[in-house]
Each structure stands twice: as structure tokens, then as C-alpha cells.
Coordinates of C-alpha atoms in Angstrom, one line a residue:
X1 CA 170.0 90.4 72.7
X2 CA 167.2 87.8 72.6
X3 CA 167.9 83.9 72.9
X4 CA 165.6 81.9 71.4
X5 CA 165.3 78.2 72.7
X6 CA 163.8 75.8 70.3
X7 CA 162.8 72.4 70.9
X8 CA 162.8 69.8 68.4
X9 CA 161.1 66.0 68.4
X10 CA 161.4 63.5 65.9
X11 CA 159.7 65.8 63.3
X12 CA 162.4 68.1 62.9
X13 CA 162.2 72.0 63.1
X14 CA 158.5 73.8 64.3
X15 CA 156.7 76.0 61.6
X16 CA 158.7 79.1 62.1
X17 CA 161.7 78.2 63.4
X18 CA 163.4 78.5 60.0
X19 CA 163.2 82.0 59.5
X20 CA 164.1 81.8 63.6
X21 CA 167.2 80.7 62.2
X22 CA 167.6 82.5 59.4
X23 CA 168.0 85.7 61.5
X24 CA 170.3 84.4 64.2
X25 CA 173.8 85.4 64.6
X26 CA 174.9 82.5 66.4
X27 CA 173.3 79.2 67.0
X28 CA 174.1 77.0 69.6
X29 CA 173.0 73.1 69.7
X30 CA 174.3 69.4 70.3
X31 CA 176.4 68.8 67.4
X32 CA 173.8 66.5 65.5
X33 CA 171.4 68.8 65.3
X34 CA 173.4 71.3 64.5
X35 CA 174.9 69.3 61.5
X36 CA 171.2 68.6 60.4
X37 CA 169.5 72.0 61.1
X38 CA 172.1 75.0 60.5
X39 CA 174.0 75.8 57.3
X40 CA 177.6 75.5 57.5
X41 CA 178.7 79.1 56.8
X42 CA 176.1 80.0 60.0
X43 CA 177.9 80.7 63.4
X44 CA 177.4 77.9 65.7
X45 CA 178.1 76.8 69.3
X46 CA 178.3 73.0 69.7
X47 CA 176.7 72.2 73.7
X48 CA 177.0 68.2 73.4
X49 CA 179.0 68.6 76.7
X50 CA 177.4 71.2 78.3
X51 CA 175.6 74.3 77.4
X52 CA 178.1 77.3 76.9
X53 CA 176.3 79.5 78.9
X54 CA 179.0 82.1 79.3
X55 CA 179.8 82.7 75.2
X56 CA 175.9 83.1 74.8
X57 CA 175.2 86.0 77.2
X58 CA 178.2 87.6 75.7
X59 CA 176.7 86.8 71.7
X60 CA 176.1 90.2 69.7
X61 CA 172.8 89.9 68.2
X62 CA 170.2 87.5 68.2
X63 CA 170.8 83.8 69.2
X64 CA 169.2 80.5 68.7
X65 CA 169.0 77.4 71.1
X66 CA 168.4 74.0 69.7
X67 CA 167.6 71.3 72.3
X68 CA 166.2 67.9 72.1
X69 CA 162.9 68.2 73.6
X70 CA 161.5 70.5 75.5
X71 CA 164.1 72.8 77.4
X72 CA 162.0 73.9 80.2
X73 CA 161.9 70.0 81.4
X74 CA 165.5 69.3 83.2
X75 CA 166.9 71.5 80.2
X76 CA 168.8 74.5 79.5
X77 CA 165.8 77.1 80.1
X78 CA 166.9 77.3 84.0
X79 CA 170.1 78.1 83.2
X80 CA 169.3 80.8 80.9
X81 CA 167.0 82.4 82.9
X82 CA 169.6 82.4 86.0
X83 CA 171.7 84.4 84.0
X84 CA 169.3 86.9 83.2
X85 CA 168.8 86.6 79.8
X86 CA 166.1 87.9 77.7
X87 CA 164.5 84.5 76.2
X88 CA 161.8 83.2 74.4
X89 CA 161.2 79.2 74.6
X90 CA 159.6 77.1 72.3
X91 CA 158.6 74.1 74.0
X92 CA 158.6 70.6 72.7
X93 CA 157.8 66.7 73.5
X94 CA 159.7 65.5 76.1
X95 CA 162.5 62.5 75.3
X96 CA 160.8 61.2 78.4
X97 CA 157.5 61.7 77.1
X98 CA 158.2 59.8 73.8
X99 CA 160.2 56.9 75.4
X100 CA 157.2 56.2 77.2
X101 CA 154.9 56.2 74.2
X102 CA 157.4 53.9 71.9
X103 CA 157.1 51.5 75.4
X104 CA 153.2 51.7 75.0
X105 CA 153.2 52.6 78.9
X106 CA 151.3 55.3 80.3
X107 CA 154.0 58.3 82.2
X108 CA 152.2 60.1 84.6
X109 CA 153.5 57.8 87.3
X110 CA 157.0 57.8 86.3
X111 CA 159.3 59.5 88.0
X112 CA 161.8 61.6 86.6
X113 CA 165.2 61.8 88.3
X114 CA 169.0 63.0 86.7
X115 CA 172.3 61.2 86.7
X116 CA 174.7 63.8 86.1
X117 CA 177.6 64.6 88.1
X118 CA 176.8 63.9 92.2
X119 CA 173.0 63.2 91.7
X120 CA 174.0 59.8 90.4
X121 CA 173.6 58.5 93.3
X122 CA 170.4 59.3 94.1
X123 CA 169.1 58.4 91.1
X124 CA 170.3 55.1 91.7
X125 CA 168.5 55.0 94.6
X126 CA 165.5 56.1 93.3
X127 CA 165.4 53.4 90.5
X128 CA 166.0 50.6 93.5
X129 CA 163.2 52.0 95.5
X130 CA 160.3 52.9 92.5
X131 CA 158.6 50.7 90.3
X132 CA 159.1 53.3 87.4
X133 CA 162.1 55.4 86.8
X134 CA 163.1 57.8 83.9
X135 CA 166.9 58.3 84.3
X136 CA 168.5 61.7 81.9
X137 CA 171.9 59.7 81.7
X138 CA 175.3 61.7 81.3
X139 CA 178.7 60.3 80.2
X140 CA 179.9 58.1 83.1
X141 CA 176.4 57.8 84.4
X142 CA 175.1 55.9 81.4
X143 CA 172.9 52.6 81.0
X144 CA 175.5 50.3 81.9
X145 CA 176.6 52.3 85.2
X146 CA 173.1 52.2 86.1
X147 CA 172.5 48.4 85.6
X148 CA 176.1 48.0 87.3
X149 CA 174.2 49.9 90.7
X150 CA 171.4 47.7 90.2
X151 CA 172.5 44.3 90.5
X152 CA 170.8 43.0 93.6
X153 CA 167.5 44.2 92.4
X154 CA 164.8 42.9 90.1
X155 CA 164.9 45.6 86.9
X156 CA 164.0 45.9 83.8
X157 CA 165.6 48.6 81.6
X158 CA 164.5 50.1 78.1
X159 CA 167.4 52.1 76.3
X160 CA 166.8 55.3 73.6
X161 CA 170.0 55.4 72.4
X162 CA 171.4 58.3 70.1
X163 CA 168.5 60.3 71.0
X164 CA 166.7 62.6 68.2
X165 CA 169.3 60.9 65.7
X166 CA 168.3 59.4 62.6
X167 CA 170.0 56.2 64.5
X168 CA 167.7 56.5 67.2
X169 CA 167.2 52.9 68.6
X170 CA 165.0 51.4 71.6
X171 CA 166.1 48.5 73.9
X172 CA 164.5 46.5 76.2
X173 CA 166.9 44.2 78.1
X174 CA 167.7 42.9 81.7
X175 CA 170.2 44.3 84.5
X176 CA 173.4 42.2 83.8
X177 CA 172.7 42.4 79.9
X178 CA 172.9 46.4 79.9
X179 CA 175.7 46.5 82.4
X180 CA 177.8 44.5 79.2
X181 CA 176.5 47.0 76.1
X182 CA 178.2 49.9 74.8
X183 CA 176.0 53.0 74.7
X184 CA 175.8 55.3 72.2
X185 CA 175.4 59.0 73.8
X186 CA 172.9 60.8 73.9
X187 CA 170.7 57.9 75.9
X188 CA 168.1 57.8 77.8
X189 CA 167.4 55.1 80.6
X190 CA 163.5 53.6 81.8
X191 CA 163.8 51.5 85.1
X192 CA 161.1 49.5 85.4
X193 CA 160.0 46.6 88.2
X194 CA 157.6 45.1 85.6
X195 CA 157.8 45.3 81.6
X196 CA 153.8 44.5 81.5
X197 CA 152.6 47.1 84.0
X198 CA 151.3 50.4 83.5
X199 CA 151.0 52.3 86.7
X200 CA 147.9 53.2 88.8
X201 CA 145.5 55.5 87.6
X202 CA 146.5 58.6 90.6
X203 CA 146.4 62.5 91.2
X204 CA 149.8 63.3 90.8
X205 CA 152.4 63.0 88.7
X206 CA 155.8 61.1 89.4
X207 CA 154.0 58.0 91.1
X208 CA 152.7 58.0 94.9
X209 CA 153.8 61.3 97.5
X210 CA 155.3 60.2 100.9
X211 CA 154.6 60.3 103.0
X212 CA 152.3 57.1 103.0
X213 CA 148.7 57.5 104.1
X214 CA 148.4 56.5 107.1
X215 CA 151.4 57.7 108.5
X216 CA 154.1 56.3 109.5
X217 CA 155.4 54.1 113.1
X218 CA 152.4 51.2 112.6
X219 CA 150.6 49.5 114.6
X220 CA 152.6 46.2 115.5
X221 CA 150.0 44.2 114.3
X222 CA 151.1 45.7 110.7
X223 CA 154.0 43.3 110.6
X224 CA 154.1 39.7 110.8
X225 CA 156.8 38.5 113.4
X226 CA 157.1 36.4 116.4
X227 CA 157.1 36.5 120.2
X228 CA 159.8 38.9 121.3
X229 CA 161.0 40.4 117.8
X230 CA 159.5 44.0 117.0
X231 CA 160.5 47.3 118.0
X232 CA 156.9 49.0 120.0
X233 CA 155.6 51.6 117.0
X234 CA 156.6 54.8 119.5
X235 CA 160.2 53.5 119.8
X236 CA 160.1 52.7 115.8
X237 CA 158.9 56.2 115.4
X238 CA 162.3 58.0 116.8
X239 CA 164.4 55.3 114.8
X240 CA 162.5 56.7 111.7
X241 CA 163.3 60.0 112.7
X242 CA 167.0 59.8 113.4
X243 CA 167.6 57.8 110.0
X244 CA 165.4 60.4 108.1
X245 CA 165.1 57.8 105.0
X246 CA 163.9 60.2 101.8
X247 CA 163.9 59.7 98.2
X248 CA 167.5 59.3 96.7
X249 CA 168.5 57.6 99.9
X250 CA 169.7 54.1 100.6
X251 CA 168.8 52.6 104.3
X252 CA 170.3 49.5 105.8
X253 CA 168.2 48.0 107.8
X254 CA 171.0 45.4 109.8
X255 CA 169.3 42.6 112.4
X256 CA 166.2 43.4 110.7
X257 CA 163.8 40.7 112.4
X258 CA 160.2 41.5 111.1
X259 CA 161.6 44.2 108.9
X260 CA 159.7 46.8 110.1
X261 CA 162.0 49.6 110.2
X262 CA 163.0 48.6 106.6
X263 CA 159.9 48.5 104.9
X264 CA 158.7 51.7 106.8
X265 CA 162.1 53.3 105.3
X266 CA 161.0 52.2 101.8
X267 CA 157.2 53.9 102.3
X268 CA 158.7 56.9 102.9
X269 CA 160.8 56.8 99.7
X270 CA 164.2 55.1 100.6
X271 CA 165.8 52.0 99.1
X272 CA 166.5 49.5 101.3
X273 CA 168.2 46.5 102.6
X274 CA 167.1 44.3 104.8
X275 CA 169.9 41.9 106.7
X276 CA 168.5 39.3 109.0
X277 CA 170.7 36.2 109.4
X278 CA 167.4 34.1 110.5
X279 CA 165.7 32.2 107.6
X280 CA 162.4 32.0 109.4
X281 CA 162.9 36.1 109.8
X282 CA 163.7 36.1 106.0
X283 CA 160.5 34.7 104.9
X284 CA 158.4 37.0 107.4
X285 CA 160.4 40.0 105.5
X286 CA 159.8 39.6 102.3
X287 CA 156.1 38.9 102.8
X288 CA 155.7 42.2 105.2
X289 CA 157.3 44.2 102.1
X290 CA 154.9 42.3 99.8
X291 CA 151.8 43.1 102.0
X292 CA 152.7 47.1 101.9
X293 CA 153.8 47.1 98.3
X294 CA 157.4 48.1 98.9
X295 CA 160.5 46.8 97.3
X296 CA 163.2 45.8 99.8
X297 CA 166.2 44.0 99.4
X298 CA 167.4 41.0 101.3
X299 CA 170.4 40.0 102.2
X300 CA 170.2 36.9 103.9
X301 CA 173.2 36.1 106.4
X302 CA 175.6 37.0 109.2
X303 CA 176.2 40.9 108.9
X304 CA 179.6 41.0 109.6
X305 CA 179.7 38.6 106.4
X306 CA 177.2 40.0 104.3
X307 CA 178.0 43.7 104.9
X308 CA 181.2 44.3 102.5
X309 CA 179.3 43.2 99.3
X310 CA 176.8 45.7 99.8
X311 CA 176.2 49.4 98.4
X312 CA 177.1 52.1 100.5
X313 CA 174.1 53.4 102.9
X314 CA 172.9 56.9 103.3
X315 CA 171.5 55.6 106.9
X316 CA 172.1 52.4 109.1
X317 CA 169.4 51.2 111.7
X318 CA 171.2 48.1 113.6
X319 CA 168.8 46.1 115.5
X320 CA 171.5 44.7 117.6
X321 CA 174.1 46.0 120.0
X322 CA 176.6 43.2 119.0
X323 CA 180.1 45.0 119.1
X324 CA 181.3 43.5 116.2
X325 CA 178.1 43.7 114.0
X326 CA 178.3 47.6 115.6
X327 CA 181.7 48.3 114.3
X328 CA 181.0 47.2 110.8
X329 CA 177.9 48.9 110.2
X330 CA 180.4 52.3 111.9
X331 CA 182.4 51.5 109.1
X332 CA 180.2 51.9 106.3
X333 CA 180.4 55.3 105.7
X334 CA 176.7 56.4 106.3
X335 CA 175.8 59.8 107.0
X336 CA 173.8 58.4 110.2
X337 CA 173.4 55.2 112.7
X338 CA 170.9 54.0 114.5
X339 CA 171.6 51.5 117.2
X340 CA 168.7 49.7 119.5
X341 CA 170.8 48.9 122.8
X342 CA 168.4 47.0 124.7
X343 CA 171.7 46.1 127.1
X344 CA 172.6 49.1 129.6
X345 CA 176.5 47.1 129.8
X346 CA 177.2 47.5 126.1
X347 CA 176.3 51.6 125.9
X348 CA 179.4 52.8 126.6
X349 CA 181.2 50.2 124.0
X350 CA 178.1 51.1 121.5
X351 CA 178.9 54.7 121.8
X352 CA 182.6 54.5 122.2
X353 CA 182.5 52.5 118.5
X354 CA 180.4 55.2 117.0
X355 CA 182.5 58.0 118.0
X356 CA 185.6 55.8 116.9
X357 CA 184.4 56.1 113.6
X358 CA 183.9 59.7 113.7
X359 CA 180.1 60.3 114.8
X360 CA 178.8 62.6 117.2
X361 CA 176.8 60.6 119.2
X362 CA 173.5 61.2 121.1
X363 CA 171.1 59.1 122.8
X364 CA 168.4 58.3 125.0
X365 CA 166.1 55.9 127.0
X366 CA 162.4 55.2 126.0
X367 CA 160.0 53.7 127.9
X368 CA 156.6 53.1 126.3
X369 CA 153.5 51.9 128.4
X370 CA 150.2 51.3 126.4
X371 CA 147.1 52.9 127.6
X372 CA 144.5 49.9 128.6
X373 CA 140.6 50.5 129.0
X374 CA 140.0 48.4 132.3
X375 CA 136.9 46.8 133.7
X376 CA 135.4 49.4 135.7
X377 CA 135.3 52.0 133.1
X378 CA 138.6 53.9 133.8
X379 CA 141.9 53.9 131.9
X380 CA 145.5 51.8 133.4
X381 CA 148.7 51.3 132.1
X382 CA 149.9 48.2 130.9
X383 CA 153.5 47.2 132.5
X384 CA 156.3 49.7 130.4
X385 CA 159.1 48.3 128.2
X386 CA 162.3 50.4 128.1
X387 CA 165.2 50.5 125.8
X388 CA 168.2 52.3 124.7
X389 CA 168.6 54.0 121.2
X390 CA 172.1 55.6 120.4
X391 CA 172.6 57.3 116.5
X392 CA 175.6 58.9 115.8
X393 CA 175.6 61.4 113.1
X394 CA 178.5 62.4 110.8
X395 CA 180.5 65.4 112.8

């Protein structure tokens, strides 16, 4: 038994795929298409909520697959193929693809991410953290879910709604707009930071790789702060480590000072917020996130304030071993925390509150010393810092 997937844009059915048709026993499709393409004495499937993957590898005779688009791109080809069945794919334009040309914009440096079921998420977090996002919507995932996540951050969002549909309609509209519409399914979503842009001209697809060139734990000179704020570059290092930011993740960045660990979080893919309860701090944020082209959040305020209102985190850093700033950011419900104890007395409460909140905790001292060319043509040390770094991970 052969399945046949077919793609179809705006044009309708491929030369061929009639008689395709014509020959199948049983022909499986959203219902629109179905409705538009299939004859109503002709056996059909309806996969508007999922493709019945089970009833088509137990079909007698040949069957017939219509998708929107092309089914080998976040479509129903993978899960045909993981069953073993023998199939033949017609490819198609992309919904993606064709969104992106009714939007005049360029789409090789849009990523493409998917909302359904626990990947919503992530998605989310991708749109916060790139300056172009595709988002394949499902039911409860939608436009106005997504704008609903998005409320913090400066978005844009275009709308296909009733996709492949004679009632196909494109809209372009702000956060808090979109969070109020009704949808009509199928949609598809297009985050973007700016409606004018259109992307760098790169070498690959889906926007810039992480991680970053040029690495990652700068040089302190990278950031602008002042005397006495800063984390040394080999100390940032572990906290980047320990909070492994990635795409799809969100990172709090708590008693962020320069915003340093923040903004390195965001090169490497996370969404971020910074909270720094210092308005001279504030503005020294925002412009470091400027100067390395990353978009990061602040929330401006006392943590144990600001916290409640915010997303949940994936990871925590907290620049401060403040018990009660501590114990909120323990509360959040990250998979990870990061805590810079720079006060040997407050370890043992720092740890205790971690654990409290059910993280295994682990830790360590660093002390960094900077090699220093001197005079006579030989190599010193200048004078080493030390601190204390505790992360507790989710047991």
C-alpha cells in the first residue's frame, strides 16, 4: 500500500494529482481541503486535529495525503515515514514561505519554531529572544496566546488566518491588539522586532548560529559599568555554564548590575530579563544589550517586588546573596540557580534556601589572578579576587 502525500498552495491541486486521486481508496486531509478537492462519494479521513496515522497504515489500497504546504517541512512526512510506510511526497510552498512573501520580507533569517502541545513554551521564548520568528500555531497555542506571552516585549505580529482557505486573510497588528482577536484556525503567526526590516544578508538559514563569534565570558571592558560592579570574565564563564541558557529558554538575570550575565545569556540564544533595582545600572543595561545587538528585558526595581509579575524562568543567575531576594528567586520554579556569594557567613543560609526549595546544591570558590607582563620582561600575577558561586539544580 502506497501513501501518497500531496502538497497544495494557493493554486490548488499539482498537474497530476487528479488522476492521484482518482485512483485512491481513501483520502485523508484537513476538512477544507477535503470539501474542495475530493468528491463526496470518495472515502476520506478528516486530520484537522491530528493526522490519523493509525487508520492510514491499516488502509487497503492506495491512499492519498492532502496537506497545506509542503509536508516534509514540520508536516506529516515524519510521521509517515516512522511508521514505515511506503510513501511518495509531493512537495509544495511552504505556509511559511508564502507568509513571508505576502509580508514583502526576505525568510532565510527567520526562524522557524512550533507551538503545539509542550513546545509552546519555547517558542515563546524564542519569539522574545529573535528578531524574526515563524510560529506553526495549534489550538490553545494560537495568535492571541502568543501575544498574551509577549507582553513585556516590543513585537510586532502578522496573522494568516484560515490558511489555504478561500478566506485566507493577513494581519499586521501589535502585542495587546492580537492578544484581544479571535482567530480563525488554521493560523499562522510572524513575530517580528521591526515591521520595516528585512534581515542580514548571512550563510545560514534560521538567522545567526550560537554560539556568538567570539565566544563567550568577555573581556570586562565589553560592558559598561562602574567601580566595583562586574563579575571577572573566568568567574562569568562558570555562571554561563551552570545556567546553560539555549534557544527556547528563558534566563533571569536578578541583581543584574552591568548586565553582563544577561546579555551574554541572550548571545547564546536565551530570552532574558534583566532586574537591577539601580536606575543608573538600568541605563548601563540597556545600552550594553544595544551595543551587542541583543534584546533583553528590564525590569526595573526591588526583586522581591518585581519578581511575581514576571514569566517563569528556565534558569536564575542572582547577583546577590540577599536571603530574601535568594528565597524568591528559589521559588520560581526554574530548572537551575545560580547564586554569586561573595559573603563566606551567608553560604550555609544560601545553600540551606536552595535545598529548601528542592535543589541539589553544589558549589565552589574561585579565585582569579590576571597574568601581568612586568618591567623586566618576565610575567607576575596581579593580586587574586575570590568569590563564592552556589547553583542548585532541580533533584
Amino acid at each position: 500500500m502506497t501513501v501518497t502525500v500531496i502538497g497544495l498552495d494557493r493554486q490548488g491541486l499539482p498537474p497530476g494529482a487528479g488522476s492521484v486521486l482518482a485512483q485512491a481508496r481513501l483520502v485523508v486531509g484537513p476538512r477544507h481541503l477535503l470539501e474542495r478537492h475530493v468528491p463526496p462519494d470518495r472515502a476520506t479521513l478528516d486530520s484537522t486535529g491530528g493526522l490519523p496515522v493509525d487508520d492510514i497504515a491499516v488502509a487497503e489500497g492506495p491512499t492519498a495525503v492532502l496537506v497545506a504546504g509542503d509536508a516534509g517541512y514540520f508536516g506529516d512526512l515524519r510521521a509517515l515515514r516512522a511508521r514505515k510506510l511506503d510513501v511518495v511526497a509531493w512537495p509544495s510552498v511552504t505556509d511559511v514561505q508564502r507568509m513571508a512573501a505576502l509580508v514583502k520580507r526576505p525568510w532565510d533569517d527567520i526562524a522557524v519554531v512550533s507551538a503545539r502541545g509542550r513546545d509552546f513554551r519555547h517558542a515563546v521564548n524564542v519569539c522574545r529572544a529573535r528578531k524574526a520568528v515563524a510560529v506553526l500555531t495549534a489550538p490553545g497555542a494560537g495568535p492571541a496566546e502568543l501575544a498574551r506571552e509577549l507582553d513585556g516585549w516590543r513585537r510586532n505580529i502578522a496573522v494568516l488566518e484560515h490558511v489555504g482557505s478561500p478566506g485566507e486573510r493577513l494581519s499586521i497588528l501589535d502585542v495587546s491588539e492580537a492578544e484581544r482577536r479571535v482567530w480563525r484556525e488554521p493560523n499562522l503567526v510572524l513575530c517580528l522586532a521591526s515591521l520595516d526590516s528585512i534581515g542580514q544578508d548571512g550563510w545560514i538559514a534560521g538567522g545567526d548560529p550560537v554560539p556568538p563569534v567570539g565566544g563567550w565570558a568577555l573581556e570586562d571592558s565589553a560592558f559598561a559599568t562602574r567601580t566595583g560592579v562586574g563579575l571577572a570574565p573566568e568567574v562569568r564563564a562558570l555562571v554561563l555554564a551552570r545556567l546553560a541558557p539555549r534557544p527556547g529558554a528563558l534566563v533571569w538575570d536578578v541583581c543584574a548590575g552591568s548586565g553582563a550575565v544577561g546579555i551574554e545569556a541572550a548571545r547564546l540564544g536565551a530570552a532574558v530579563i534583566a532586574v537591577e533595582r539601580d536606575s543608573g545600572l538600568c541605563v548601563r543595561i540597556v545600552a550594553n544589550a544595544g551595543a551587542h545587538g541583543v534584546d533583553v528585558r528590564l525590569a526595573d526595581g526591588e526583586p522581591t517586588r518585581v519578581l511575581g509579575s514576571l514569566p517563569r524562568p528556565d534558569s536564575v543567575f542572582v547577583g546577590s546573596s540577599q536571603p530574601e531576594v535568594v528565597r524568591a528567586c528559589a521559588a520560581a520554579g526554574a530548572e537551575r540557580v545560580v547564586v554569586l556569594v561573595p559573603e563566606p557567613d551567608r553560604l550555609g543560609g544560601t545553600r540551606r534556601a536552595l535545598a529548601d526549595a528542592g535543589y541539589a546544591v553544589r558549589g565552589c570558590q574561585l579565585s582569579v589572578a590576571e597574568l601581568v607582563a612586568l618591567p623586566d620582561d618576565t610575567t607576575g600575577l596581579q593580586p587574586s579576587t575570590a568569590t563564592f558561586l552556589l547553583w542548585g539544580t532541580r533533584a
